[in-house]
Short mmCIF file of C-alpha atoms in Angstrom, two decimals:
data_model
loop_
_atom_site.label_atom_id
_atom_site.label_comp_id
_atom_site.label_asym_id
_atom_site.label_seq_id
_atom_site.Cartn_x
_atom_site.Cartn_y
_atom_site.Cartn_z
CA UNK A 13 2.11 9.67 -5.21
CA UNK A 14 5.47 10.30 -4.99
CA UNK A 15 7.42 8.13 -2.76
CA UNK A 16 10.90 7.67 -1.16
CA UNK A 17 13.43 5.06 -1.19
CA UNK A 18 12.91 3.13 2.13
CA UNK A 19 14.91 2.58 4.93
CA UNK A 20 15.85 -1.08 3.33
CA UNK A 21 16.72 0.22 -0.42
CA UNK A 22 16.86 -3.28 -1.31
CA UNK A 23 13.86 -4.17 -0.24
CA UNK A 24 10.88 -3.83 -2.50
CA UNK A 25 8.43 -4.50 -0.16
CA UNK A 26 8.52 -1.55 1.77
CA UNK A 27 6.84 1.66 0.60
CA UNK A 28 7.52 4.92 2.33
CA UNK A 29 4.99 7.71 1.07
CA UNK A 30 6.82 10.91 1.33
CA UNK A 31 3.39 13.03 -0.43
CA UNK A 32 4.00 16.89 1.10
CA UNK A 33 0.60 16.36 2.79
CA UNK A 34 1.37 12.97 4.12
CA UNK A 35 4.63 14.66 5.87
CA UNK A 36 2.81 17.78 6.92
CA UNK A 37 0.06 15.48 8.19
CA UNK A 38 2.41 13.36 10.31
CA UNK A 39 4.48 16.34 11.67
CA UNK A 40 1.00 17.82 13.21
CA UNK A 41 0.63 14.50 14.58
CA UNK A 42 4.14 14.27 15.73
CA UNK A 43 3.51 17.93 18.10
CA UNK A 44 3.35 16.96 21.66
CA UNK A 45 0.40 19.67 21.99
CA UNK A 46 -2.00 18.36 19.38
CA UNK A 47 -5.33 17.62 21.03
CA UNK A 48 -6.61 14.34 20.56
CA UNK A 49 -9.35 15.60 18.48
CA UNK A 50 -6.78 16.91 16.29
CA UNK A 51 -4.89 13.65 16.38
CA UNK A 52 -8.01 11.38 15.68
CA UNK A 53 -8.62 13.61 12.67
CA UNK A 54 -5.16 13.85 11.29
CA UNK A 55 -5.25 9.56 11.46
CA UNK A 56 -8.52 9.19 9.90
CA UNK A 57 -6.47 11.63 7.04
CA UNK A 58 -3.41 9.75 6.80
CA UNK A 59 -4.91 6.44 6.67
CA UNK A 60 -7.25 7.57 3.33
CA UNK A 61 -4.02 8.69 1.94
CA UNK A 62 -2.46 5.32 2.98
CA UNK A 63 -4.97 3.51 1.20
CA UNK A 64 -4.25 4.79 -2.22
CA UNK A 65 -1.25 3.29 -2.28
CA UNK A 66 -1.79 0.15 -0.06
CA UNK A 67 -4.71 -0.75 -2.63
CA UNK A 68 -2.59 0.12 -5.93
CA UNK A 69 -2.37 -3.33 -7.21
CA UNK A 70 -5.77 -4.28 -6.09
CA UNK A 71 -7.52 -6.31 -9.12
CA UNK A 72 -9.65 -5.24 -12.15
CA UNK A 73 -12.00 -6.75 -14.03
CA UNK A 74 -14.41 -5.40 -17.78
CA UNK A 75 -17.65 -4.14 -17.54
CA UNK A 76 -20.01 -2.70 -19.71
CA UNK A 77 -21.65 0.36 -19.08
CA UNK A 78 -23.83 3.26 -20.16
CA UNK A 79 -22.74 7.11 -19.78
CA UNK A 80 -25.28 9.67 -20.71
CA UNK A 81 -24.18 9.47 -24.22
CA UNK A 82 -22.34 6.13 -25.16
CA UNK A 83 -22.20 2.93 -23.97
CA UNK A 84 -18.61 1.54 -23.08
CA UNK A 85 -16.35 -0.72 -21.41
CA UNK A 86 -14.78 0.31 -18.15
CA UNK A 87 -13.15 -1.07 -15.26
CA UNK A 88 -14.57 -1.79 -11.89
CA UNK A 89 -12.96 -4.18 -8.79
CA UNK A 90 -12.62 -7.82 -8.96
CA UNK A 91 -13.27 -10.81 -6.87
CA UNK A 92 -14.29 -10.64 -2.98
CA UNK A 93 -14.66 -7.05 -0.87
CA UNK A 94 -11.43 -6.19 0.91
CA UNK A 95 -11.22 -7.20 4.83
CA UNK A 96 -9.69 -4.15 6.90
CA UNK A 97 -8.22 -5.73 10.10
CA UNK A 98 -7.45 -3.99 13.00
CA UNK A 99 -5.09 -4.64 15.58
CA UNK A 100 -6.78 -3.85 18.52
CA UNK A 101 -6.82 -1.14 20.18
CA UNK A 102 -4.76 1.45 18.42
CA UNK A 103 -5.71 0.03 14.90
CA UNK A 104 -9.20 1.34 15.00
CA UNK A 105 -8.07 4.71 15.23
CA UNK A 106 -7.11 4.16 11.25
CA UNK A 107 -9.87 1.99 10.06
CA UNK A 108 -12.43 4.81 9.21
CA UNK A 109 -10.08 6.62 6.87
CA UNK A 110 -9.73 3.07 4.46
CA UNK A 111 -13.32 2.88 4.87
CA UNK A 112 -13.84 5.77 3.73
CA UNK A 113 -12.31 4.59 0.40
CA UNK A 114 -14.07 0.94 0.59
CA UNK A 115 -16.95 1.77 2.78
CA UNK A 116 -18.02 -2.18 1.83
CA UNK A 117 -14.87 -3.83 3.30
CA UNK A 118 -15.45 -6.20 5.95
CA UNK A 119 -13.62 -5.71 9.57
CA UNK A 120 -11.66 -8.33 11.03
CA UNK A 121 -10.34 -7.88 14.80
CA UNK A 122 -7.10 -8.92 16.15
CA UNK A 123 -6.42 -7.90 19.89
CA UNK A 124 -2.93 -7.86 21.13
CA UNK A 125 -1.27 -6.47 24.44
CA UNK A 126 2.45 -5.85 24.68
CA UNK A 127 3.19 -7.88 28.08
CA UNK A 128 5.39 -5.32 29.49
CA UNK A 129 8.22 -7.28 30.64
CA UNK A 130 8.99 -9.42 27.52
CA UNK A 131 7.76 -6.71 24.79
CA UNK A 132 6.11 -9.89 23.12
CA UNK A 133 2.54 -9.99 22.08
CA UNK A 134 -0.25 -11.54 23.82
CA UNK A 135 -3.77 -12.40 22.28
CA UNK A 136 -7.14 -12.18 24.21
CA UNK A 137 -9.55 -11.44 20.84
CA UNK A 138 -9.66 -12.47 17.40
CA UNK A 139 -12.59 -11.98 14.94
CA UNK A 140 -12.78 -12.44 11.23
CA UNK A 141 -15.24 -13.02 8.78
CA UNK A 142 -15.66 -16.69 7.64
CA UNK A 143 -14.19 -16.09 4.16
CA UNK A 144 -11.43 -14.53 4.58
CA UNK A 145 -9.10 -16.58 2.99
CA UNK A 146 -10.56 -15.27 -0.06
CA UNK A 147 -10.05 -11.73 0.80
CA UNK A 148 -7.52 -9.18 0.15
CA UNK A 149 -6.91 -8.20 4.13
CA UNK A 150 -5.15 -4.65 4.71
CA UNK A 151 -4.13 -5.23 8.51
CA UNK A 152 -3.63 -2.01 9.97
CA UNK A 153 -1.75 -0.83 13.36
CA UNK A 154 -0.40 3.32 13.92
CA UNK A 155 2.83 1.76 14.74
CA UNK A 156 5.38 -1.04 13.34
CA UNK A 157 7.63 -0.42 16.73
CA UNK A 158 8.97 -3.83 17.59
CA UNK A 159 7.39 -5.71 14.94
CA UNK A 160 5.87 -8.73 17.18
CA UNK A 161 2.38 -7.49 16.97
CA UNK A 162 2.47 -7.25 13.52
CA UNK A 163 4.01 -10.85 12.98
CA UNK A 164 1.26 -12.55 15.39
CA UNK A 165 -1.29 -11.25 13.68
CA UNK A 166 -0.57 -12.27 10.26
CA UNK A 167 0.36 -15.26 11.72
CA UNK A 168 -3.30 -15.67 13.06
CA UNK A 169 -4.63 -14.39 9.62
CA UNK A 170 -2.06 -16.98 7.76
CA UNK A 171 -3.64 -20.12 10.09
CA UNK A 172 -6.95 -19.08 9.06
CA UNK A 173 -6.37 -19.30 5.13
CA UNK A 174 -5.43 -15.81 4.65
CA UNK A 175 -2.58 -15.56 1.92
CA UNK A 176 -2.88 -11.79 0.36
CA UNK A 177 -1.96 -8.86 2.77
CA UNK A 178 -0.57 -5.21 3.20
CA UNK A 179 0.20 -4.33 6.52
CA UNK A 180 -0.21 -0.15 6.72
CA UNK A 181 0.58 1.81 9.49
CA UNK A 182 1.50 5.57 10.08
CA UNK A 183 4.68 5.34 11.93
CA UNK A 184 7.64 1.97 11.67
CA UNK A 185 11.21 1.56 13.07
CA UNK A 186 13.84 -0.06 11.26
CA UNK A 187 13.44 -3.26 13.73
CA UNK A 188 9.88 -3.60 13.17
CA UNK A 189 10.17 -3.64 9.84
CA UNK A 190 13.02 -5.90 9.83
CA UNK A 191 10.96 -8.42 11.96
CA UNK A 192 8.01 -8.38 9.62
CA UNK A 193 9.52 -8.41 6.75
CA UNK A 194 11.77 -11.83 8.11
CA UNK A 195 8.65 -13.42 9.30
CA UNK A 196 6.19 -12.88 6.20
CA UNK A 197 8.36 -11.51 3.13
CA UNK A 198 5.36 -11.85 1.21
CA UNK A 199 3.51 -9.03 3.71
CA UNK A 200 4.07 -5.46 1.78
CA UNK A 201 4.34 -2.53 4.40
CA UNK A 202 2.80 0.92 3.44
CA UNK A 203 4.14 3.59 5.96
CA UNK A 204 4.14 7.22 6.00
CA UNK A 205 7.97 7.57 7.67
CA UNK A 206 10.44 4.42 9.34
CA UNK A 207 11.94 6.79 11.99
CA UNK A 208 15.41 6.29 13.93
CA UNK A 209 14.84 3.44 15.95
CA UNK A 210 13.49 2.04 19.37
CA UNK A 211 14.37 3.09 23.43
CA UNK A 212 14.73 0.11 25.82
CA UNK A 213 10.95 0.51 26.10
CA UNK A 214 10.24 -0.64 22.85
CA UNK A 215 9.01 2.82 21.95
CA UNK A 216 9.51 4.50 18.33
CA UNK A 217 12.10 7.53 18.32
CA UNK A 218 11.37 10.67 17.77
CA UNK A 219 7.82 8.73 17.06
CA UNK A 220 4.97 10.65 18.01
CA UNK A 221 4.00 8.69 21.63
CA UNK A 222 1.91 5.70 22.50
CA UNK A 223 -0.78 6.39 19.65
CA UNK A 224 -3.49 4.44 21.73
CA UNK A 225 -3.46 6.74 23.86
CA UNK A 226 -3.38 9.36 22.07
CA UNK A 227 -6.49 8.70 19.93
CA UNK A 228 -8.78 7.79 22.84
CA UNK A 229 -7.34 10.13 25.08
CA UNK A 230 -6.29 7.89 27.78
CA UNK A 231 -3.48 9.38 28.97
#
């Protein structure tokens, strides 16, 4: 895929993927009059396309094999399955499109509110498996807005041995990605656009709304 230089030229750890169907993708998402069928689809999309490039540098190891007429040596995935964690809610509106492309990842659950008032993130869930320290973990949320989600989370995933992560998401703004990036330099961000920046409700402009909402129809 073709990508862009991000918002943070200097800054190899952020990939912007500017594919012409990740951009038309996010533009129908984007319309105010997309049905939440539509936008639930469009996610699920996005996500797979995502994935290609959050898993680029995932490991490889030899294997022997047998086509129909020779036998060879090919290349398959190394080490443990990949863990897909989702911030809760909003995050499992882009898990099924990555597990569409590693249908034997393992989930992992993070759930976050954004106390109103302070913007900062509180946590009433958390569920991983028991080995995930030795997992690749893709930890996925819509939107990078603020970035304090994003940063608690890995924080959680850091205290529980986890040292390997992309953080992918459809939508960041230049403070989110800022904040991340400050907290866990080590955290890669896969994102299909960093828009303008945030309103005093911590909400991404021009963004495409509260994506929770959005994908279960809440509102």
């Amino acid at each position: 895929m073709k990508m862009t230089e991000p918002a943070t030229p200097h800054d190899a750890g952020v990939v912007v993927v500017d594919h012409p169907l990740v951009q038309h993708k996010l533009t129908l998402m984007r319309e105010r009059q997309t049905a939440t069928s539509a936008f639930r689809q469009l996610a699920r999309e996005l996500s797979m396309l995502l994935g290609y490039e959050a898993m680029r540098d995932l490991p490889l190891e030899p294997v022997e094999i047998d086509t129909p007429l020779e036998r060879m040596e090919a290349r398959r995935l190394a080490g443990k399955k990949l863990c897909l964690v989702s911030i809760l809610r909003a995050g499992n509106g882009i898990l099924d499109g990555l597990l569409d492309l590693v249908p034997s990842a393992r989930i992992g659950h993070v759930g976050l509110y954004r106390d109103p008032e302070t913007l900062e993130p509180v946590e009433y869930y958390l569920k991983l498996p028991d080995d995930v320290g030795n997992r690749i973990c893709l930890v996925v949320d819509p939107m990078l807005a603020t970035g304090h989600s994003a940063v608690a989370a890995i924080d959680r995933l850091k205290q529980a041995g986890c040292n390997r992560m992309v953080f992918v998401c459809l939508l960041a703004s230049p403070e989110g990605v800022a904040c991340l990036r400050r907290a866990h330099p080590d955290v890669r961000i896969v994102t299909c656009a960093i828009d303008r920046g945030l309103d005093e409700h911590g909400y991404i402009r021009p963004g495409l709304g509260d994506a929770g909402d959005r994908l279960f129809g809440t509102k």
